[in-house]
Coordinates of C-alpha atoms and ligand atoms in Angstrom, one line a residue:
M1 CA -31.6 3.4 28.1
T2 CA -28.7 3.7 26.3
G3 CA -30.0 5.4 23.1
A4 CA -28.7 8.8 21.3
R5 CA -32.6 9.7 21.5
S6 CA -33.5 9.6 24.5
G7 CA -36.4 11.7 26.1
R8 CA -36.1 14.4 23.7
F9 CA -37.9 12.8 21.0
A10 CA -41.8 11.9 20.6
G11 CA -42.3 8.6 18.7
E12 CA -40.3 6.6 16.6
R13 CA -37.6 7.0 13.6
A14 CA -38.8 6.2 10.7
P15 CA -37.7 3.0 9.2
A16 CA -36.1 4.5 6.1
F17 CA -34.0 6.9 8.6
V18 CA -32.7 3.7 10.3
A19 CA -31.9 2.1 7.5
L20 CA -29.5 5.0 6.2
N21 CA -28.5 6.0 9.7
S22 CA -27.3 2.5 10.6
S23 CA -23.4 2.4 10.9
L24 CA -23.2 -1.1 12.1
A25 CA -22.2 -2.8 8.7
L26 CA -19.6 0.0 8.2
D27 CA -18.0 -0.4 11.8
W28 CA -18.9 -3.8 13.6
R29 CA -15.2 -4.5 12.9
L30 CA -14.6 -2.0 15.6
W31 CA -16.0 -3.7 18.2
P32 CA -12.5 -5.1 20.0
E33 CA -11.3 -1.6 19.9
D34 CA -14.5 0.1 21.7
V35 CA -13.9 -2.4 24.1
E36 CA -10.6 -1.8 24.6
G37 CA -11.1 2.1 24.8
S38 CA -14.3 1.7 27.1
V39 CA -11.9 -0.2 29.6
A40 CA -9.2 2.4 29.6
H41 CA -12.0 5.4 29.7
A42 CA -13.7 3.5 32.6
R43 CA -10.3 3.3 34.7
T44 CA -9.9 7.1 34.4
L45 CA -13.5 7.5 35.7
R46 CA -12.9 5.6 38.5
G47 CA -9.5 7.9 39.2
A48 CA -12.0 10.8 38.6
G49 CA -14.2 9.1 41.3
V50 CA -17.2 8.9 38.9
L51 CA -17.0 5.0 39.0
S52 CA -16.5 3.2 42.7
G53 CA -13.9 0.4 42.7
A54 CA -16.7 -2.4 42.4
E55 CA -18.4 0.0 39.6
L56 CA -14.9 -0.3 37.4
R57 CA -14.9 -4.1 38.3
A58 CA -18.3 -4.6 37.1
V59 CA -17.5 -2.8 34.0
E60 CA -14.4 -4.7 33.1
D61 CA -15.9 -8.0 34.0
S62 CA -18.8 -7.0 31.9
L63 CA -17.0 -5.6 28.7
A64 CA -15.3 -8.7 28.6
A65 CA -18.2 -10.8 28.6
V66 CA -19.5 -8.6 25.6
A67 CA -16.5 -9.3 23.8
R68 CA -17.1 -12.9 24.4
E69 CA -20.4 -12.6 23.3
I70 CA -19.7 -11.2 20.1
E71 CA -16.8 -13.3 19.7
A72 CA -19.0 -16.5 19.9
G73 CA -21.4 -14.9 17.3
A74 CA -23.8 -14.8 20.6
F75 CA -24.7 -11.6 20.6
V76 CA -26.4 -9.9 17.7
P77 CA -27.1 -5.9 17.5
S78 CA -30.3 -4.8 17.3
D79 CA -32.0 -2.3 14.9
A80 CA -31.9 0.2 18.0
D81 CA -28.2 0.4 18.4
E82 CA -27.2 3.3 15.7
D83 CA -23.5 1.8 15.7
V84 CA -21.0 -0.4 17.2
H85 CA -20.4 2.2 20.3
M86 CA -24.0 2.2 21.0
A87 CA -24.2 -1.9 20.7
V88 CA -21.4 -2.6 22.6
E89 CA -22.7 0.2 25.5
R90 CA -26.2 -1.2 25.2
R91 CA -25.2 -4.7 25.8
L92 CA -22.8 -4.0 28.7
T93 CA -25.9 -1.9 30.8
E94 CA -28.0 -4.7 30.3
I95 CA -25.4 -6.8 32.2
A96 CA -23.9 -4.3 34.4
G97 CA -26.7 -2.6 35.1
E98 CA -26.4 1.3 37.0
A99 CA -22.1 1.1 36.2
G100 CA -22.7 0.8 32.7
A101 CA -24.9 3.7 32.3
K102 CA -22.3 5.7 34.0
L103 CA -19.7 4.5 31.3
H104 CA -20.7 7.3 28.8
T105 CA -19.7 10.2 31.2
G106 CA -17.4 12.6 30.1
R107 CA -17.4 10.7 26.5
S108 CA -18.6 11.3 23.2
R109 CA -19.0 8.9 20.3
N110 CA -17.4 11.8 18.7
D111 CA -14.1 11.4 20.4
Q112 CA -15.2 7.7 20.8
V113 CA -15.2 6.7 17.2
V114 CA -12.0 8.3 16.2
T115 CA -10.2 6.5 19.1
D116 CA -11.4 3.3 17.8
V117 CA -10.5 3.9 14.4
R118 CA -6.8 5.0 15.2
L119 CA -6.1 2.0 17.6
H120 CA -7.7 -0.5 14.7
L121 CA -5.9 1.4 12.1
R122 CA -2.4 1.0 13.8
R123 CA -3.4 -2.5 14.3
V124 CA -3.8 -2.9 10.2
L125 CA -0.7 -1.1 10.0
E126 CA 1.5 -3.7 11.4
R127 CA -0.4 -6.4 9.7
Q128 CA -0.2 -4.7 6.1
D129 CA 3.8 -3.5 7.1
A130 CA 4.9 -7.0 7.9
A131 CA 3.5 -8.2 4.4
L132 CA 5.4 -5.5 2.8
D133 CA 8.2 -6.3 4.4
A134 CA 8.0 -9.9 3.5
L135 CA 7.6 -8.6 -0.3
Q136 CA 10.6 -6.7 0.0
H137 CA 12.3 -9.9 1.1
V138 CA 11.2 -11.8 -1.6
L139 CA 12.2 -9.1 -4.3
L140 CA 15.7 -9.1 -2.9
M141 CA 16.1 -13.0 -3.1
R142 CA 14.4 -12.8 -6.7
A143 CA 16.6 -9.9 -7.6
S144 CA 20.0 -11.9 -6.2
E145 CA 19.1 -14.6 -8.4
H146 CA 19.3 -12.5 -11.9
V147 CA 22.1 -10.0 -11.1
E148 CA 23.3 -11.1 -14.6
T149 CA 20.0 -12.3 -16.6
V150 CA 19.8 -9.6 -19.4
M151 CA 16.5 -8.3 -20.9
P152 CA 15.6 -5.3 -22.6
A153 CA 14.7 -1.9 -20.8
Y154 CA 11.8 -0.4 -22.6
T155 CA 10.4 3.3 -22.7
H156 CA 7.4 3.8 -24.7
L157 CA 7.4 0.0 -24.3
Q158 CA 9.8 0.3 -27.3
R159 CA 13.0 -1.7 -26.8
A160 CA 15.6 0.8 -25.5
Q161 CA 18.6 -0.4 -23.9
V162 CA 20.1 -3.7 -22.0
T163 CA 19.2 -4.1 -18.4
S164 CA 19.1 -6.9 -16.2
L165 CA 16.3 -8.6 -14.4
A166 CA 17.7 -7.9 -10.9
Q167 CA 17.5 -3.9 -11.7
H168 CA 14.0 -4.3 -13.1
L169 CA 12.8 -6.0 -10.2
L170 CA 15.0 -3.8 -7.5
A171 CA 13.1 -0.8 -8.9
Y172 CA 9.9 -2.5 -7.3
F173 CA 12.0 -3.2 -4.2
W174 CA 12.4 0.7 -3.7
M175 CA 8.8 1.8 -4.3
V176 CA 7.6 -0.4 -1.8
E177 CA 10.6 0.9 0.5
R178 CA 8.8 4.7 0.0
D179 CA 5.5 3.1 0.3
R180 CA 6.2 1.5 3.6
G181 CA 7.7 5.1 4.7
R182 CA 4.5 6.7 4.0
M183 CA 2.9 4.0 5.6
A184 CA 5.0 4.5 9.1
A185 CA 4.0 7.9 8.6
A186 CA 0.2 7.3 9.0
R187 CA 0.8 5.2 11.5
D188 CA 2.7 8.0 13.5
A189 CA -0.5 10.3 13.2
C190 CA -2.4 7.1 14.5
L191 CA -0.6 7.4 17.7
E192 CA -2.3 11.3 18.8
L193 CA -5.2 10.2 21.3
P194 CA -8.7 12.1 20.6
L195 CA -10.3 10.8 23.6
G196 CA -10.9 13.7 26.1
A197 CA -12.3 15.8 23.4
G198 CA -15.6 15.3 24.3
A199 CA -18.4 16.1 21.6
A200 CA -16.2 19.3 20.4
V201 CA -15.0 21.4 23.0
G202 CA -13.6 19.3 26.1
L203 CA -15.2 17.9 29.2
N204 CA -16.7 19.3 32.1
H205 CA -14.9 16.3 34.1
D206 CA -11.1 16.3 35.0
L207 CA -10.3 13.1 33.2
D208 CA -6.7 11.8 33.5
R209 CA -6.1 11.8 29.5
A210 CA -2.3 11.0 29.7
A211 CA -3.2 7.7 31.6
I212 CA -5.9 6.8 29.0
A213 CA -3.4 7.5 26.1
E214 CA -0.5 5.3 28.1
D215 CA -3.3 2.7 28.5
L216 CA -3.9 2.7 24.9
G217 CA -0.2 2.8 23.5
F218 CA -0.9 6.2 22.5
E219 CA 2.4 8.6 22.8
R220 CA 0.6 12.0 22.1
L221 CA -2.9 13.8 23.0
C222 CA -4.5 15.4 20.1
E223 CA -4.1 19.2 21.4
N224 CA -7.4 20.8 20.2
S225 CA -10.7 19.5 20.8
L226 CA -12.6 20.4 17.9
D227 CA -9.6 19.5 15.4
A228 CA -9.5 15.8 17.5
V229 CA -13.0 15.1 16.6
A230 CA -13.4 16.8 13.1
S231 CA -10.1 15.7 11.4
R232 CA -9.5 12.7 9.6
D233 CA -6.3 13.9 8.2
F234 CA -4.7 10.3 9.5
V235 CA -6.7 8.3 7.4
V236 CA -6.4 10.2 4.7
D237 CA -2.3 9.7 5.0
Y238 CA -3.3 5.6 5.2
L239 CA -5.5 6.0 1.9
A240 CA -2.7 8.2 0.2
A241 CA -0.3 5.8 0.7
A242 CA -2.5 2.8 0.0
A243 CA -3.3 4.7 -3.4
Q244 CA 0.5 4.9 -4.1
L245 CA 1.2 1.4 -3.1
G246 CA -2.0 0.4 -5.6
G247 CA -0.3 2.4 -8.4
H248 CA 3.0 0.5 -7.6
F249 CA 1.3 -2.8 -7.7
S250 CA -0.9 -2.2 -10.8
R251 CA 2.5 -1.4 -12.4
L252 CA 3.8 -4.6 -11.6
G253 CA 0.6 -6.6 -12.1
A254 CA 0.3 -5.0 -15.6
E255 CA 4.0 -6.3 -16.3
L256 CA 3.4 -9.7 -15.2
V257 CA 0.6 -9.9 -17.4
L258 CA 2.7 -8.5 -20.4
W259 CA 5.4 -10.6 -19.6
A260 CA 3.4 -13.8 -19.3
T261 CA 2.2 -13.3 -23.3
S262 CA 3.0 -15.7 -25.6
E263 CA 4.6 -12.4 -27.5
F264 CA 6.9 -11.9 -24.9
G265 CA 7.1 -15.4 -22.5
F266 CA 9.2 -13.8 -20.1
V267 CA 7.7 -15.3 -17.3
L268 CA 5.6 -18.4 -16.4
L269 CA 3.2 -17.4 -13.9
P270 CA 2.5 -20.0 -11.1
D271 CA -0.6 -22.2 -11.3
A272 CA -2.0 -21.5 -8.0
F273 CA -2.3 -17.9 -8.8
S274 CA -3.4 -18.5 -12.2
G275 CA -7.4 -18.8 -13.4
G276 CA -8.6 -20.8 -16.6
S277 CA -11.3 -20.2 -19.7
S278 CA -14.7 -21.6 -19.3
I279 CA -14.6 -22.2 -22.7
M280 CA -10.9 -22.5 -24.2
P281 CA -9.5 -25.8 -22.7
Q282 CA -5.7 -24.2 -23.4
K283 CA -6.3 -21.1 -21.4
K284 CA -3.8 -20.1 -18.7
N285 CA -4.8 -16.2 -17.5
P286 CA -3.1 -14.1 -15.4
D287 CA -6.0 -13.3 -13.2
A288 CA -4.0 -12.6 -10.0
A289 CA -1.9 -9.7 -11.8
E290 CA -4.9 -8.3 -13.6
L291 CA -6.5 -8.0 -10.1
M292 CA -3.4 -6.5 -8.8
R293 CA -3.5 -3.8 -11.7
A294 CA -7.1 -3.5 -11.1
A295 CA -6.8 -2.8 -7.0
A296 CA -5.4 0.9 -8.3
P297 CA -8.4 2.6 -9.5
R298 CA -10.1 1.3 -6.4
L299 CA -7.5 2.6 -3.8
T300 CA -7.5 5.8 -5.5
A301 CA -11.3 6.0 -5.4
D302 CA -11.2 5.2 -1.8
L303 CA -8.6 8.2 -1.4
G304 CA -10.7 10.7 -3.4
G305 CA -14.0 9.9 -1.5
L306 CA -12.8 10.6 1.7
L307 CA -10.7 13.9 0.5
G308 CA -14.7 14.6 -0.9
V309 CA -16.2 13.9 2.0
L310 CA -13.7 15.9 4.2
H311 CA -14.1 19.0 1.4
G312 CA -15.8 22.0 3.0
L313 CA -16.8 20.1 6.0
P314 CA -18.0 22.6 8.9
L315 CA -16.3 22.0 12.3
A316 CA -16.4 19.9 14.3
Y317 CA -18.3 16.5 14.0
N318 CA -20.5 15.7 11.1
T319 CA -22.8 12.8 10.5
D320 CA -20.8 12.6 7.1
L321 CA -17.6 11.8 8.9
R322 CA -19.2 8.2 9.5
E323 CA -18.4 7.7 5.8
D324 CA -14.8 7.7 6.6
K325 CA -14.9 3.8 7.7
R326 CA -16.8 3.0 4.4
Y327 CA -13.4 3.9 2.3
L328 CA -10.9 3.0 4.5
F329 CA -12.0 -0.6 5.2
D330 CA -12.5 -1.0 1.6
A331 CA -8.8 -0.1 1.1
V332 CA -8.0 -2.0 4.3
D333 CA -9.8 -5.6 2.7
C334 CA -8.2 -4.6 -0.8
L335 CA -4.8 -4.5 0.1
D336 CA -5.3 -7.7 2.4
Q337 CA -6.1 -9.5 -0.4
I338 CA -3.6 -7.9 -2.9
L339 CA -0.7 -8.5 -0.5
P340 CA -0.5 -12.2 -0.3
V341 CA -1.0 -12.2 -3.7
A342 CA 1.8 -10.2 -5.0
L343 CA 4.0 -12.1 -2.7
G344 CA 2.9 -15.6 -4.3
L345 CA 3.3 -14.1 -7.8
L346 CA 6.8 -13.3 -7.2
E347 CA 7.7 -16.2 -5.0
G348 CA 6.4 -18.9 -7.6
A349 CA 7.0 -16.9 -11.3
S350 CA 9.5 -18.7 -13.6
F351 CA 11.1 -16.3 -15.1
D352 CA 12.8 -17.5 -18.9
E353 CA 16.3 -16.2 -19.1
A354 CA 16.8 -17.7 -22.7
R355 CA 13.3 -15.5 -24.1
M356 CA 14.5 -12.3 -22.1
A357 CA 18.2 -12.5 -23.7
A358 CA 16.5 -13.0 -27.1
A359 CA 14.5 -10.3 -26.8
C360 CA 17.9 -7.7 -26.6
D361 CA 18.1 -7.3 -30.1
S362 CA 21.3 -5.9 -31.8
F363 CA 19.8 -2.4 -31.9
L364 CA 19.9 -1.9 -28.1
A365 CA 23.5 -1.2 -28.2
A366 CA 23.2 2.1 -30.2
T367 CA 23.2 4.2 -27.5
D368 CA 26.5 2.5 -26.5
V369 CA 28.2 2.7 -30.2
A370 CA 27.1 6.4 -30.1
D371 CA 29.2 6.3 -27.1
Y372 CA 32.1 4.2 -28.5
L373 CA 32.1 7.5 -31.3
V374 CA 32.2 9.8 -28.0
G375 CA 34.8 8.0 -26.8
K376 CA 36.9 8.6 -30.1
G377 CA 36.5 12.2 -29.9
V378 CA 33.2 12.5 -32.2
P379 CA 30.4 15.2 -30.6
F380 CA 27.5 13.3 -29.2
R381 CA 25.1 15.0 -31.9
E382 CA 27.3 13.7 -34.4
A383 CA 27.5 10.0 -33.4
H384 CA 23.8 10.0 -32.6
H385 CA 23.3 11.2 -36.2
V386 CA 26.0 8.7 -37.4
T387 CA 24.7 5.7 -35.3
G388 CA 20.7 6.3 -36.6
T389 CA 22.0 6.1 -40.2
L390 CA 23.8 3.0 -39.4
V391 CA 20.7 1.6 -37.6
R392 CA 18.4 2.5 -40.7
R393 CA 20.8 1.0 -43.2
C394 CA 20.9 -2.3 -41.1
L395 CA 16.9 -2.1 -41.0
E396 CA 16.7 -1.9 -44.9
T397 CA 19.2 -4.7 -45.4
G398 CA 17.6 -6.8 -42.5
T399 CA 21.2 -7.0 -40.7
D400 CA 22.2 -6.8 -37.5
L401 CA 24.3 -3.9 -36.0
A402 CA 27.0 -6.1 -34.9
D403 CA 27.3 -7.6 -38.6
A404 CA 28.0 -4.2 -40.2
G405 CA 31.4 -4.3 -42.2
L406 CA 34.4 -1.9 -41.2
E407 CA 34.2 -0.3 -44.6
D408 CA 30.9 0.9 -44.4
L409 CA 31.4 2.2 -40.8
L410 CA 34.3 3.9 -42.2
A411 CA 32.2 5.5 -44.9
L412 CA 30.0 6.9 -42.4
S413 CA 32.7 8.1 -39.6
P414 CA 36.6 7.9 -39.9
A415 CA 36.3 7.4 -35.9
F416 CA 35.1 3.7 -36.4
A417 CA 37.8 0.9 -35.8
E418 CA 38.2 -2.8 -35.3
D419 CA 37.1 -2.3 -31.4
Y420 CA 33.6 -1.8 -32.8
F421 CA 33.2 -5.3 -32.8
E422 CA 33.7 -5.7 -28.8
L423 CA 30.8 -3.8 -28.2
H424 CA 27.8 -5.9 -28.9
E425 CA 27.6 -8.9 -26.6
P426 CA 24.4 -8.1 -24.0
A427 CA 26.6 -9.0 -21.1
A428 CA 29.1 -6.1 -22.0
Q429 CA 26.5 -3.7 -22.7
L430 CA 24.8 -4.5 -19.5
A431 CA 28.7 -4.1 -18.0
R432 CA 29.2 -0.6 -19.3
K433 CA 26.1 1.2 -17.3
R434 CA 27.7 1.5 -14.3
S435 CA 26.8 5.0 -12.7
H436 CA 25.4 4.5 -9.5
G437 CA 22.3 3.0 -9.7
G438 CA 23.2 1.7 -12.8
S439 CA 22.2 -1.9 -14.5
A440 CA 26.2 -3.0 -14.1
P441 CA 26.4 -6.3 -12.2
V442 CA 28.8 -4.7 -10.1
R443 CA 26.4 -1.7 -9.5
V444 CA 23.5 -3.9 -8.9
R445 CA 25.2 -6.0 -6.5
E446 CA 26.2 -2.8 -4.5
Q447 CA 22.5 -2.1 -5.0
L448 CA 21.4 -5.2 -3.3
E449 CA 23.6 -4.8 -0.2
R450 CA 21.9 -1.2 0.2
A451 CA 18.6 -2.6 -0.5
G452 CA 19.4 -5.2 2.3
A453 CA 20.7 -2.4 4.9
A454 CA 17.7 -0.6 4.5
L455 CA 15.6 -3.3 5.0
A456 CA 17.2 -4.4 8.1
A457 CA 17.4 -0.6 9.1
R458 CA 13.4 -0.6 8.7
P459 CA 11.7 -1.9 11.9
C460 CA 8.5 -3.3 11.2
C461 CA 5.8 -1.1 12.7
Ligands
LIG1 N1 -21.3 5.8 14.0 C1 -20.6 7.6 13.9 C2 -19.2 7.4 13.5 O1 -18.9 6.8 12.8 C3 -20.2 7.9 15.4 C4 -21.5 8.7 16.0 C5 -21.3 10.1 16.3 N2 -22.1 11.1 16.9 C6 -23.4 11.6 16.5 N3 -23.8 11.9 17.4 N4 -23.9 10.9 15.5 O2 -18.8 8.5 12.8

């Protein structure tokens, strides 16, 4: 008998409790890691003399058979199986008999589950990091096409100064670069092996934890058995990284939604990533970008949910910890859906350079005008005031900053001269933004190189 209640209990569990207590809907996806971890554990049981060679072979063969049954959809867990671990062990014991019944020696579901989750999360991180790598490549490629494509930069969503589309896209490149750093830290936290901690205090058996670690690709052992079974900060690390990534994607999604409006018209989103309206035949809706935006609150809630579960929880294992998978897998699924959509949107977006250039109105040069006066020896605060006055007059007369007459300019400040009229071309404005990390094409080309080098230096985890 493989149940967790065994001889201690009289009578059956109440159906309402069975329903609440079943973890299967939450943890079934862990079965491959549960099988893998069980094989590694069985090998150390052999090393400790708990299993004979024949029993180890029986356990290995039977676990492989369980895996095949699950893969083929032939194995359906029963109500009696509280979680994936008990389901796998029950079926193993049905197939292997007594050898299977020995497998749980020196192991608790408390150290087992947290081992399985680490193994699983390592795989998730490999997959999602590869997707982020691809996304960065697309951002780099799209940016390199638009080093000279001028557009307004916004502050307070008001037109501010000239920048380039490359500069704008590269901002997201660096956000994702840092996100990948945080994902890599989460992966590192998954390289510590909890198995061997037992239920809470360690084992009565002399199992070779280092051998299990090596077998399962862990780099270190958890140093404290209570910490090993009670902590979920490696999951928090992942969820925190995911929440930040979600925040970044929400900003990108929001910008794509805005840019795709008729009012902005900066981008045409690919039809393959757009929806229609059930009543208005002309509509093309940026659903994919909207859902990218909406992933952020979901990911933030997943992080908040797990932090809430962990808050004030006495050591060591508590069933509350079962809920870690609810939040973890929700975030994993959310990112698995969002990542390819972000990639497709960026690959397929068709940017309207003319609309972006047309949005660069003459007032974007106002800071350049003030700095021009600074170059003539005018203190910046005074230059700011003079230029502000000039802007107000232009707005009152409905003229452009570039069209002011020299006489009017001189009336505002004697520092103005003929070269004022060379300031205004958007390309010239762009070229002046030449501080390190600035929007000038010469700087953006350097930035592209540094971005490419950062990408090449970051191995997918
Ligand atoms: N299914 C549980 C989880 O996901 C593991 C079982 C822990 N042990 C226990 N006695 N309830 O965390």
